[in-house]
Amino acid sequence: MTPRRISVLGATGSVGQATLDLVSRAPEGAYQVVALTAHSNVDALAQLARTYRPEIAVIADPDLHGALKAALDGSGIAVAAGPEALVEAAERESDWVMAAIVGAAGLAPTMAALAPGRVVALANKECLVCSGDLFLARARAVGATVLPVDSEHNALFQALRSEHRASVEAVTLTASGGPFRTWTREQMAAARRSDALAHPVWSMGDKISIDSATLMNKGLEVIEACRLFDLRPDQVKVVVHPQSIIHGLVEYTDGSVLAQMGSPDMRIPIASALAWPDRMDTPAERLDLARIGRLDFEAPDEVRFPSLAVARSALLHGEGMTAALNAANEIAVEAFLKDRIGFLDMIGVVTESLDRIDRAETLPKQFSGIEEAIGTDTRSRVLASEMADRFAARRG
Ligand code: NAD
Ligand code: MG
């Protein structure tokens, strides 16, 4: 058996590590790791590199080149650092790439991972929110296959039968509701970082955990779904489902609804992308519906969670606005994580930044190239940082 050559971008993160966990359980010789990358955690990257023996390990922060080199001294593993090295790692010859960098920082390497015949397993949803039309057009042009790893989108991917695409009426993304599902706005106003990071169901990186608490994550996912599956915004519905057992549903015009279910364990959607078009074994907990007993559903409360509507409105404006939204949200989340602004200030930073960028320039419906996307992303970050400073100052 020829080993499948795989690279993991964002190897030290929650999705990256879950991917490597599956690789470690596969039969000997099934996979050969080509490149592993991380942002700044040299020790974690070096440890993964020593375990998985990639050809190259890349640290995004150029100042950490020496530290990574020292940590992998004598290992025979090549070492590189900086944004260009990250792109080169993504381009390096392989069969399958896990794109699991968080945020628009992943845009250039994820784009670079698109190559003829290659499978790109896409966890980095911000890349689709920032410039998904551009990204997917490039994937089609080069002949790369993009497989969604986000659990809801992976569920839709599994339930969408290509021969029945014309008969799809709508899709539904489920949302756990996050840690503040039952909190009042007054309680949310006083929520601390640790409250927001305490996700009831999923264990994930900090950024997506905060997005789940505001429900911005679901807003980003509506945008992601429209772009991935070429759906109109009104065809993508959201339902809160606290147990997170059903991940996504596809409704056909005959009234049939196909859902994908499973324990809330990211190794299930990752495995589906890793083995695609086949299936592989995972140690994920098996679904025991009798033990779970009941599945609950409720409509999202758009008054307590305004970010869903903000994301939908950005989607109607087009790619320029969704790129601005994504960038402003990244800044807002970062300011909250640093305890500079309050929980409810995040949506204030986002909406006020979007108002300002909309007044200042004509945002394109579609980007013509990655430079244009990065330009909008950068300008939105500048505006959002100013807004975050104002909210921080008001807080005293
Ligand atoms: P994480 O914070 O745990 O890991 C992020 C990874 O990206 C790390 O390896 C980090 O080193 C790297 N990284 C961060 N900033 C970088 C930069 N500027 N340049 C290069 N590398 C950088 O995040 P995560 O929870 O694993 O999420 C990764 C992506 O997958 C996100 O886009 C998230 O929305 C998506 N996702 C995650 C989950 C989940 O269960 N964690 C589920 C669905 C989708
Ligand atoms: Mg998701």
PDB file of C-alpha atoms and ligand atoms in Angstrom, residues 10-16 37-40 60 86 100-103 105 123-126 149-151 202-206 208 217 266, ligand 1:
ATOM      1  CA  GLY A  10      -2.564  24.360  12.274  1.00  0.00           C
ATOM      2  CA  ALA A  11      -1.312  21.042  13.653  1.00  0.00           C
ATOM      3  CA  THR A  12      -1.108  22.211  17.274  1.00  0.00           C
ATOM      4  CA  GLY A  13      -4.754  23.311  17.400  1.00  0.00           C
ATOM      5  CA  SER A  14      -7.827  21.439  18.473  1.00  0.00           C
ATOM      6  CA  VAL A  15      -8.711  20.248  14.937  1.00  0.00           C
ATOM      7  CA  GLY A  16      -5.067  19.681  13.985  1.00  0.00           C
ATOM      8  CA  THR A  37       2.626  23.933  10.847  1.00  0.00           C
ATOM      9  CA  ALA A  38       1.840  26.069  13.896  1.00  0.00           C
ATOM     10  CA  HIS A  39       1.729  29.719  14.852  1.00  0.00           C
ATOM     11  CA  SER A  40       4.011  30.138  17.872  1.00  0.00           C
ATOM     12  CA  ALA A  60       4.520  30.981  11.334  1.00  0.00           C
ATOM     13  CA  LEU A  86       3.787  28.475   5.570  1.00  0.00           C
ATOM     14  CA  ALA A 100      -7.040  24.029  10.339  1.00  0.00           C
ATOM     15  CA  ILE A 101      -5.422  27.412  10.921  1.00  0.00           C
ATOM     16  CA  VAL A 102      -7.814  29.713  12.774  1.00  0.00           C
ATOM     17  CA  GLY A 103      -8.878  33.024  11.238  1.00  0.00           C
ATOM     18  CA  ALA A 105      -4.440  34.243   8.808  1.00  0.00           C
ATOM     19  CA  ALA A 123     -11.874  23.476   8.871  1.00  0.00           C
ATOM     20  CA  ASN A 124     -10.826  27.116   8.491  1.00  0.00           C
ATOM     21  CA  LYS A 125     -14.310  28.613   8.017  1.00  0.00           C
ATOM     22  CA  GLU A 126     -13.011  32.200   8.248  1.00  0.00           C
ATOM     23  CA  VAL A 149     -14.813  19.564   8.134  1.00  0.00           C
ATOM     24  CA  ASP A 150     -17.013  21.925  10.151  1.00  0.00           C
ATOM     25  CA  SER A 151     -19.380  19.366  11.703  1.00  0.00           C
ATOM     26  CA  TRP A 202     -17.589  20.810  22.281  1.00  0.00           C
ATOM     27  CA  SER A 203     -13.987  21.271  23.341  1.00  0.00           C
ATOM     28  CA  MET A 204     -12.449  23.681  20.815  1.00  0.00           C
ATOM     29  CA  GLY A 205      -9.934  26.502  20.332  1.00  0.00           C
ATOM     30  CA  ASP A 206     -10.561  29.848  22.071  1.00  0.00           C
ATOM     31  CA  ILE A 208     -14.446  29.434  17.935  1.00  0.00           C
ATOM     32  CA  ASN A 217     -20.150  31.032  14.868  1.00  0.00           C
ATOM     33  CA  MET A 266     -14.726  16.341  15.763  1.00  0.00           C
TER      34      MET A 266
HETATM   35  P1  NAD B   1      -7.070  26.373  17.643  1.00  0.00           P
HETATM   36  O1  NAD B   1      -6.938  27.749  18.174  1.00  0.00           O
HETATM   37  O2  NAD B   1      -7.156  25.239  18.600  1.00  0.00           O
HETATM   38  O3  NAD B   1      -5.850  26.074  16.652  1.00  0.00           O
HETATM   39  C1  NAD B   1      -5.505  26.963  15.634  1.00  0.00           C
HETATM   40  C2  NAD B   1      -4.254  26.502  14.903  1.00  0.00           C
HETATM   41  O4  NAD B   1      -3.885  27.533  13.982  1.00  0.00           O
HETATM   42  C3  NAD B   1      -3.048  26.298  15.816  1.00  0.00           C
HETATM   43  O5  NAD B   1      -2.265  25.234  15.312  1.00  0.00           O
HETATM   44  C4  NAD B   1      -2.271  27.604  15.680  1.00  0.00           C
HETATM   45  O6  NAD B   1      -0.895  27.441  15.911  1.00  0.00           O
HETATM   46  C5  NAD B   1      -2.554  27.987  14.249  1.00  0.00           C
HETATM   47  N1  NAD B   1      -2.531  29.428  14.030  1.00  0.00           N
HETATM   48  C6  NAD B   1      -3.177  30.373  14.755  1.00  0.00           C
HETATM   49  N2  NAD B   1      -2.902  31.603  14.285  1.00  0.00           N
HETATM   50  C7  NAD B   1      -2.065  31.437  13.245  1.00  0.00           C
HETATM   51  C8  NAD B   1      -1.403  32.333  12.367  1.00  0.00           C
HETATM   52  N3  NAD B   1      -1.531  33.675  12.483  1.00  0.00           N
HETATM   53  N4  NAD B   1      -0.614  31.822  11.401  1.00  0.00           N
HETATM   54  C9  NAD B   1      -0.452  30.493  11.297  1.00  0.00           C
HETATM   55  N5  NAD B   1      -1.032  29.592  12.105  1.00  0.00           N
HETATM   56  C10 NAD B   1      -1.846  30.054  13.067  1.00  0.00           C
HETATM   57  O7  NAD B   1      -8.315  26.392  16.670  1.00  0.00           O
HETATM   58  P2  NAD B   1      -9.314  25.190  16.322  1.00  0.00           P
HETATM   59  O8  NAD B   1     -10.393  25.146  17.311  1.00  0.00           O
HETATM   60  O9  NAD B   1      -8.537  23.973  16.010  1.00  0.00           O
HETATM   61  O10 NAD B   1      -9.975  25.731  14.969  1.00  0.00           O
HETATM   62  C11 NAD B   1      -9.269  25.750  13.736  1.00  0.00           C
HETATM   63  C12 NAD B   1     -10.251  26.122  12.635  1.00  0.00           C
HETATM   64  O11 NAD B   1     -11.220  25.087  12.545  1.00  0.00           O
HETATM   65  C13 NAD B   1     -11.032  27.410  12.906  1.00  0.00           C
HETATM   66  O12 NAD B   1     -11.235  28.079  11.701  1.00  0.00           O
HETATM   67  C14 NAD B   1     -12.346  26.913  13.464  1.00  0.00           C
HETATM   68  O13 NAD B   1     -13.416  27.785  13.189  1.00  0.00           O
HETATM   69  C15 NAD B   1     -12.527  25.609  12.701  1.00  0.00           C
HETATM   70  N6  NAD B   1     -13.353  24.636  13.415  1.00  0.00           N
HETATM   71  C16 NAD B   1     -12.948  24.133  14.609  1.00  0.00           C
HETATM   72  C17 NAD B   1     -13.723  23.216  15.287  1.00  0.00           C
HETATM   73  C18 NAD B   1     -13.286  22.632  16.600  1.00  0.00           C
HETATM   74  O14 NAD B   1     -13.942  21.723  17.098  1.00  0.00           O
HETATM   75  N7  NAD B   1     -12.215  23.074  17.204  1.00  0.00           N
HETATM   76  C19 NAD B   1     -14.959  22.824  14.739  1.00  0.00           C
HETATM   77  C20 NAD B   1     -15.349  23.354  13.510  1.00  0.00           C
HETATM   78  C21 NAD B   1     -14.533  24.262  12.856  1.00  0.00           C
END
